[in-house]
Structures are given as C-alpha cells and as structure tokens.
PDB file of C-alpha atoms in Angstrom:
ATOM      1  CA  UNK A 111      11.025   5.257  19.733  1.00 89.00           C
ATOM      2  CA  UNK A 112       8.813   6.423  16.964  1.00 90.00           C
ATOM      3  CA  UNK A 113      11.425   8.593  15.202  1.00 92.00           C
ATOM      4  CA  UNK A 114      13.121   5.197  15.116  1.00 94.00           C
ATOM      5  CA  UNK A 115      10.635   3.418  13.847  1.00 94.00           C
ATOM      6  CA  UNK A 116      10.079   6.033  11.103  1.00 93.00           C
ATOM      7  CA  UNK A 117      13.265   5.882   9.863  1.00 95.00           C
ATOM      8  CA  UNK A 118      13.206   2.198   9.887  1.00 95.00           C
ATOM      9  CA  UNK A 119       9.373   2.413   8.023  1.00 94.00           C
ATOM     10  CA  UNK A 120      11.337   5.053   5.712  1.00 94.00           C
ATOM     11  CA  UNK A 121      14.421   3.213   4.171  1.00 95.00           C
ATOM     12  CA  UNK A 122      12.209  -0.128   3.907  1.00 95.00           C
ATOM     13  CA  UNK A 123       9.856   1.756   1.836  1.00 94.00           C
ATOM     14  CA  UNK A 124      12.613   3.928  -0.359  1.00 95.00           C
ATOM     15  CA  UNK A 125      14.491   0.261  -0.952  1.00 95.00           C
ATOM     16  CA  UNK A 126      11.344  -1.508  -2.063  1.00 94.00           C
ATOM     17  CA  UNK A 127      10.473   1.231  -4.259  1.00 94.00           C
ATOM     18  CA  UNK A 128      14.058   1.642  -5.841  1.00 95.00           C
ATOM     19  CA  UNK A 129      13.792  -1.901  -6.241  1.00 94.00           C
ATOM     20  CA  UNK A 130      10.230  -1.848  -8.136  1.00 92.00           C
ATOM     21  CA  UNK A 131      11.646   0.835 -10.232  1.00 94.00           C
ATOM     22  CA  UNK A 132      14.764  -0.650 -11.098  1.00 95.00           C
ATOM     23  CA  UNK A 133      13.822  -4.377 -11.525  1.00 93.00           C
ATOM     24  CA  UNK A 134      10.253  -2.914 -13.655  1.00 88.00           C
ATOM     25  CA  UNK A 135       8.753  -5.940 -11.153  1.00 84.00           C
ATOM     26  CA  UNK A 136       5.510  -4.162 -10.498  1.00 83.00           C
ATOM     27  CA  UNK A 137       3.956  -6.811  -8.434  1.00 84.00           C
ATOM     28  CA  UNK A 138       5.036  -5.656  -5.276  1.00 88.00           C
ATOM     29  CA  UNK A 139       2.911  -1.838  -5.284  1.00 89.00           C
ATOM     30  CA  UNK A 140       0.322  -3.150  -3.308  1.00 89.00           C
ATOM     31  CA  UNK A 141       2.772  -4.459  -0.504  1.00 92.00           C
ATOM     32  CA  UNK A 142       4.599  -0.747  -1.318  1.00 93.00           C
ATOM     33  CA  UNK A 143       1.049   0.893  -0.701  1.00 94.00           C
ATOM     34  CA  UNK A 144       0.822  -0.999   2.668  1.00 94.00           C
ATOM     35  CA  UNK A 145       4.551   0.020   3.736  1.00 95.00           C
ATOM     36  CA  UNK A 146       3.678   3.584   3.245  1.00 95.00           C
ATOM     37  CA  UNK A 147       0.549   3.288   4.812  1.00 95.00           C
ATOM     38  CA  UNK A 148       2.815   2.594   8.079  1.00 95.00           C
ATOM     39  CA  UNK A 149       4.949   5.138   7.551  1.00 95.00           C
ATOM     40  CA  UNK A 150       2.261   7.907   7.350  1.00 95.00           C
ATOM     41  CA  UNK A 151       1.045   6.316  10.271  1.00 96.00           C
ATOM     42  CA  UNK A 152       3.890   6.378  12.441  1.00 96.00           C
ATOM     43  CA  UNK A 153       4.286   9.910  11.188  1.00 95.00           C
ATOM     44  CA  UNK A 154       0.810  10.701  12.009  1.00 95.00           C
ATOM     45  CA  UNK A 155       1.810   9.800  15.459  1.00 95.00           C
ATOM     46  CA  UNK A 156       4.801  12.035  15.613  1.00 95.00           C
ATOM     47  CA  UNK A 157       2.780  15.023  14.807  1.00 95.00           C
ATOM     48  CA  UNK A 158      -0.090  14.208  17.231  1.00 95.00           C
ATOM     49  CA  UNK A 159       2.958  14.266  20.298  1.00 95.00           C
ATOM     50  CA  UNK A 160       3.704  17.496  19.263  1.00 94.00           C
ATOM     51  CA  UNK A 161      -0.043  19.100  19.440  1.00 94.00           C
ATOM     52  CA  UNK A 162      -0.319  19.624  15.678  1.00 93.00           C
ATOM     53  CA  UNK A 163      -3.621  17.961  15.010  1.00 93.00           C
ATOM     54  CA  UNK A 164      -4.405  19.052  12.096  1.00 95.00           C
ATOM     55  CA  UNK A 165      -2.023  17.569   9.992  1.00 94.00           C
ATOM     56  CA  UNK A 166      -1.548  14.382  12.265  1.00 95.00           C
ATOM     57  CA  UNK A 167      -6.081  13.803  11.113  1.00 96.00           C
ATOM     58  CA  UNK A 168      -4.631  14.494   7.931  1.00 96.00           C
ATOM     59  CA  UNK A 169      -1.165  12.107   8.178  1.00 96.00           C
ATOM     60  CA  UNK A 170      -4.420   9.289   9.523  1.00 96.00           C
ATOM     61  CA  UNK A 171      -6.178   9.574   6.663  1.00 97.00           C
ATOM     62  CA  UNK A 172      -3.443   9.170   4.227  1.00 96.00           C
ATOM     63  CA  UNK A 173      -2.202   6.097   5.663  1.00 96.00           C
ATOM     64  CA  UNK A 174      -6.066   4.698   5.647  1.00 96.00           C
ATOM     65  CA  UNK A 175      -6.261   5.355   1.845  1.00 96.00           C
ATOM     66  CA  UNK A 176      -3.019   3.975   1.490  1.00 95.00           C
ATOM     67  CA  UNK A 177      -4.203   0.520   2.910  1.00 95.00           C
ATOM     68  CA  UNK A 178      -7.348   0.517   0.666  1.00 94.00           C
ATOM     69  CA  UNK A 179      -5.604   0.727  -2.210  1.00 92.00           C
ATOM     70  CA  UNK A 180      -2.648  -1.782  -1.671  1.00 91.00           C
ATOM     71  CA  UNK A 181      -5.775  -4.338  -0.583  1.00 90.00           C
ATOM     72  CA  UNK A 182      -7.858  -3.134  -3.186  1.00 88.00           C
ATOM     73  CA  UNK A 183      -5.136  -4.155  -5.518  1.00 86.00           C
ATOM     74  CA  UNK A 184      -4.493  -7.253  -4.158  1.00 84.00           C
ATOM     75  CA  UNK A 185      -8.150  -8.343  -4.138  1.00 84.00           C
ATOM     76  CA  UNK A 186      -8.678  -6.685  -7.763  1.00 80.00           C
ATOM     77  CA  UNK A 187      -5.629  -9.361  -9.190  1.00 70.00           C
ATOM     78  CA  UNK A 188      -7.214 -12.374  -7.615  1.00 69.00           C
ATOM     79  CA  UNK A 189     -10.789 -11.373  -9.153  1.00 69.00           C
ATOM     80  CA  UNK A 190      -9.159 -10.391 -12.251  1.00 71.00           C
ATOM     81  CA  UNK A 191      -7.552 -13.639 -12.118  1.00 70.00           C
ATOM     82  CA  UNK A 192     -10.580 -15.777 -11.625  1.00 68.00           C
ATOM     83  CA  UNK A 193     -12.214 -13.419 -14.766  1.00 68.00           C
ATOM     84  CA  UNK A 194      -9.626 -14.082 -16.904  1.00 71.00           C
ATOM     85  CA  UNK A 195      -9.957 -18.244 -15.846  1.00 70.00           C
ATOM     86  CA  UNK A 196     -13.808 -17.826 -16.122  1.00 68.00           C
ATOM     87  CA  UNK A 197     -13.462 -16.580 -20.043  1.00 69.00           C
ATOM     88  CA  UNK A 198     -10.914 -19.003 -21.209  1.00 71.00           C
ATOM     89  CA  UNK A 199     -13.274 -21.840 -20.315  1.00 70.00           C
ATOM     90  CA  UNK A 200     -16.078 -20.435 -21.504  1.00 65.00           C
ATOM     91  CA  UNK A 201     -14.076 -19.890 -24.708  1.00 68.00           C
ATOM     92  CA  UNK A 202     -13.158 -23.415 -25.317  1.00 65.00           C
ATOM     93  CA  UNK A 203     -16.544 -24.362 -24.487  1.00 64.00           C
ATOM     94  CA  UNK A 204     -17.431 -22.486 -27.400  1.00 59.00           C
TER      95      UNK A 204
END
C-alpha cells in the first residue's frame, strides 16, 4: 500500500516539476514543496516499517520543512501582494 502510494506521490511530483522547468511557470513551487512534503512522508513511513528509525525521524523532518516552506511561500505572495497594493496607493496619493 505505501510503496504504492510512493510511487504514485513520486511521478506526480517528477511531472509537476518537469513541467515547472519546462514551461519556466514558477508559480506552482509552493504546491511542488507540498507534493514532496508527502512523498518524504510516505517514505518516512516506509522506513519506520522496516525498524530504521533514524532516518525515518530524519525522512519526518524533511517533509515538515518541506510544508513550511511551500506555505511560507504562499503566504509571503499574498503579503507581498498586499505591499506592493499598499505602495502604489500611497504613491498616487503623493
């Protein structure tokens, strides 16, 4: 089930990222970030079911940074955004 599942998690995350790299359409790395978050989880998971806890801790924590930077960049365009909004007006107010 979960070797499934990483192999599923695996060629979703390869396309998407031959397709960021091909199309130079760089708005999907934070969705990209969250894929492979996934993945390292899943693989996290593989390793724990074979008694190799070291590197599944390791696999856990990958996938958790993973996640905070794919929302991290996701939040950072929407404040961005908003900045960017915020100094045009206050531009042609001036």
């Amino acid at each position: 089930m979960l070797k499934a599942l990483q192999l599923i998690l695996s060629i979703i995350t390869v396309g998407l990222a031959l397709y960021i790299m091909l199309t130079h359409s760089y708005q999907f790395l934070s969705f990209l970030n969250i894929l492979l978050g996934f993945t390292m989880l899943v693989l996290g998971a593989i390793e724990w079911q074979k008694r190799k806890k070291t590197s599944a801790w390791l696999l856990f924590l990958v996938a958790l940074f993973s996640w905070f930077v794919g929302i991290y960049r996701m939040t950072i365009k929407k404040r961005l955004a908003y900045a960017k909004r915020f100094l045009m007006c206050f531009q042609l107010c001036f």
